[in-house]
Amino acid sequence: MIGLFGGAFNPPHEGHLELARRALEEFGLDRLDVLVGGDPAHKDVDCPVDVRVALAKLAFADLPGASVQADPYRYTIDRLRAEPPPEGAIFLMGADQYRDFPTWKEPEAVLDRIQLGVATRAGVEQPALLPRHEGRVRFFAIDSPPIASSELRARARRGEALDGLVPAQVAAEIARRGLYR
């Protein structure tokens, strides 16, 4: 089974890694394709895609079966039409993204092509299963504190440490390149 995990990864953080680790276990994934959005539709980005790909490669380097690549598609449905996933593939996202899923471009067409794996965490209410999504959405729990990339960028701008929030090699690369300042 293949998992697709898309996002801005601006920067990649421990919450992203926890979601990926748990998804590998929960769904018995043979492969995890981490797709770094070049021009994500729902988020502004501070760094060019090649920089975010480099950070994501550092972050996911030790995850078995994980590969990182730039995603040239602005919308998930465009990717799924251009590069149809194999039968049984799963698209991974956090519960916050699932709450916003109805605002995506053609969300029902996305679900016609791939099931969703939605990560939830303790202390945060699980989003309600949206109408017509039964059998297409699988919730799974992760053990992650609330981490937002926007807060990490703000911390980096202020010169604060990112220890414990991003992998050590990602923190070192952010500091080395002077990112988010």
Coordinates of C-alpha atoms in Angstrom, one line a residue:
M1 CA 0.0 0.0 0.0
I2 CA 1.2 3.5 -0.9
G3 CA 0.7 6.6 1.2
L4 CA 0.7 10.1 -0.3
F5 CA 1.5 12.9 2.2
G6 CA 1.3 16.3 0.7
G7 CA 1.9 19.7 2.2
A8 CA 3.9 22.9 2.2
F9 CA 6.4 21.6 4.8
N10 CA 7.3 25.2 5.6
P11 CA 9.2 23.9 7.6
P12 CA 8.7 20.2 8.2
H13 CA 8.3 19.5 11.9
E14 CA 7.9 16.7 14.5
G15 CA 4.1 16.6 14.0
H16 CA 4.6 15.8 10.3
L17 CA 7.0 13.0 11.3
E18 CA 4.7 11.6 13.9
L19 CA 1.9 11.5 11.3
A20 CA 4.1 9.7 8.8
R21 CA 5.4 7.2 11.4
R22 CA 1.9 6.3 12.6
A23 CA 0.5 6.1 9.1
L24 CA 3.3 3.6 8.1
E25 CA 2.2 1.4 11.1
E26 CA -1.5 2.0 11.0
F27 CA -1.9 1.3 7.3
G28 CA 1.0 -1.1 6.7
L29 CA 2.4 1.2 4.1
D30 CA 5.1 -0.2 1.8
R31 CA 5.9 3.3 0.5
L32 CA 5.3 6.9 1.6
D33 CA 5.6 9.6 -1.0
V34 CA 6.1 13.0 0.7
L35 CA 4.9 15.6 -1.8
V36 CA 6.2 19.1 -1.1
G37 CA 3.8 21.6 -2.8
G38 CA 5.5 24.0 -5.1
D39 CA 2.6 26.4 -5.0
P40 CA 0.1 25.1 -2.5
A41 CA -3.4 26.3 -3.0
H42 CA -4.3 26.8 0.7
K43 CA -1.0 28.2 2.1
D44 CA 1.5 31.0 1.4
V45 CA 5.1 29.8 1.6
D46 CA 8.2 31.6 2.8
C47 CA 10.8 29.5 1.0
P48 CA 11.2 28.2 -2.5
V49 CA 10.2 24.7 -3.1
D50 CA 13.8 23.4 -3.6
V51 CA 14.6 24.7 -0.1
R52 CA 11.5 23.0 1.4
V53 CA 12.3 19.8 -0.4
A54 CA 15.8 19.8 1.0
L55 CA 14.4 20.4 4.5
A56 CA 11.9 17.6 4.1
K57 CA 14.6 15.2 2.8
L58 CA 16.5 15.8 6.0
A59 CA 13.3 15.4 8.1
F60 CA 12.1 12.1 6.5
A61 CA 15.6 10.6 5.8
D62 CA 15.3 7.9 8.5
L63 CA 11.7 6.8 7.7
P64 CA 11.7 3.5 6.0
G65 CA 10.0 3.6 2.6
A66 CA 9.8 7.4 2.5
S67 CA 10.7 9.4 -0.5
V68 CA 10.5 13.2 -0.9
Q69 CA 9.8 15.1 -4.1
A70 CA 8.5 18.4 -5.2
D71 CA 4.8 18.4 -6.2
P72 CA 4.2 20.5 -9.3
Y73 CA 0.4 20.4 -8.9
R74 CA -1.4 23.2 -7.2
Y75 CA -4.4 21.1 -6.4
T76 CA -4.6 17.5 -5.2
I77 CA -7.3 16.6 -7.8
D78 CA -4.9 17.7 -10.6
R79 CA -2.2 15.4 -9.3
L80 CA -4.6 12.5 -9.0
R81 CA -5.9 13.0 -12.6
A82 CA -2.4 13.4 -14.0
E83 CA -0.7 10.7 -12.0
P84 CA -3.5 8.2 -10.9
P85 CA -2.5 6.5 -7.6
P86 CA -2.5 2.7 -7.5
E87 CA -5.6 0.9 -6.1
G88 CA -5.7 1.1 -2.3
A89 CA -3.5 4.1 -2.0
I90 CA -4.2 6.6 0.8
F91 CA -3.8 10.3 1.0
L92 CA -2.7 11.4 4.5
M93 CA -3.6 14.6 6.2
G94 CA -4.2 16.1 9.6
A95 CA -7.6 16.7 11.1
D96 CA -7.3 20.4 10.5
Q97 CA -6.9 19.8 6.8
Y98 CA -9.9 17.4 6.8
R99 CA -12.0 20.2 8.4
D100 CA -11.1 22.4 5.4
F101 CA -11.5 19.5 2.9
P102 CA -14.9 20.8 1.6
T103 CA -13.1 24.0 0.4
W104 CA -10.6 22.0 -1.7
K105 CA -11.0 21.9 -5.5
E106 CA -13.4 19.1 -6.3
P107 CA -13.2 17.3 -3.0
E108 CA -15.7 14.6 -4.0
A109 CA -13.6 13.8 -7.1
V110 CA -10.6 13.4 -4.8
L111 CA -12.5 10.8 -2.8
D112 CA -13.5 9.0 -6.0
R113 CA -9.8 8.4 -6.7
I114 CA -8.2 7.9 -3.3
Q115 CA -9.2 7.3 0.3
L116 CA -8.1 9.7 3.1
G117 CA -6.2 8.9 6.2
V118 CA -6.9 11.6 8.7
A119 CA -4.6 12.0 11.8
T120 CA -6.2 13.0 15.1
R121 CA -4.5 13.8 18.4
A122 CA -5.5 13.6 22.0
G123 CA -7.1 16.8 23.4
V124 CA -8.4 17.9 19.9
E125 CA -11.9 16.9 19.0
Q126 CA -12.0 14.5 16.0
P127 CA -13.7 16.2 13.1
A128 CA -17.1 14.8 12.2
L129 CA -17.2 12.5 9.2
L130 CA -18.5 14.6 6.4
P131 CA -21.6 13.4 4.5
R132 CA -20.9 10.8 1.7
H133 CA -17.4 10.1 3.1
E134 CA -18.2 6.8 4.9
G135 CA -15.9 4.1 3.8
R136 CA -13.5 6.6 2.2
V137 CA -12.0 8.2 5.3
R138 CA -10.0 6.4 7.9
F139 CA -9.2 8.3 11.2
F140 CA -6.0 7.3 13.1
A141 CA -4.6 8.7 16.3
I142 CA -1.1 10.3 16.6
D143 CA 0.8 11.3 19.7
S144 CA 1.8 14.8 18.8
P145 CA 1.7 18.1 20.6
P146 CA 0.1 21.0 18.7
I147 CA 2.8 22.3 16.4
A148 CA 2.1 24.9 13.7
S149 CA 4.6 25.7 11.0
S150 CA 3.6 29.4 11.3
E151 CA 4.7 29.4 14.9
L152 CA 8.0 27.7 14.0
R153 CA 8.6 30.4 11.4
A154 CA 7.9 33.1 14.0
R155 CA 10.2 31.5 16.5
A156 CA 13.0 31.3 13.9
R157 CA 12.4 35.0 13.0
R158 CA 12.9 35.9 16.7
G159 CA 16.0 33.8 16.8
E160 CA 14.5 31.3 19.2
A161 CA 15.5 27.6 19.3
L162 CA 13.4 25.0 17.5
D163 CA 14.8 22.1 19.6
G164 CA 12.3 19.3 20.0
L165 CA 9.9 20.9 17.5
V166 CA 11.7 20.0 14.3
P167 CA 14.3 17.3 13.7
A168 CA 17.8 18.4 14.8
Q169 CA 19.1 18.3 11.2
V170 CA 16.3 20.5 10.1
A171 CA 16.9 23.0 12.9
A172 CA 20.6 23.1 12.0
E173 CA 19.8 23.7 8.3
I174 CA 17.3 26.5 9.1
A175 CA 20.0 28.1 11.2
R176 CA 22.8 27.6 8.6
R177 CA 20.7 29.1 5.8
G178 CA 19.2 31.8 8.0
L179 CA 15.7 30.8 6.9
Y180 CA 12.6 32.6 8.0
R181 CA 14.4 35.6 9.2

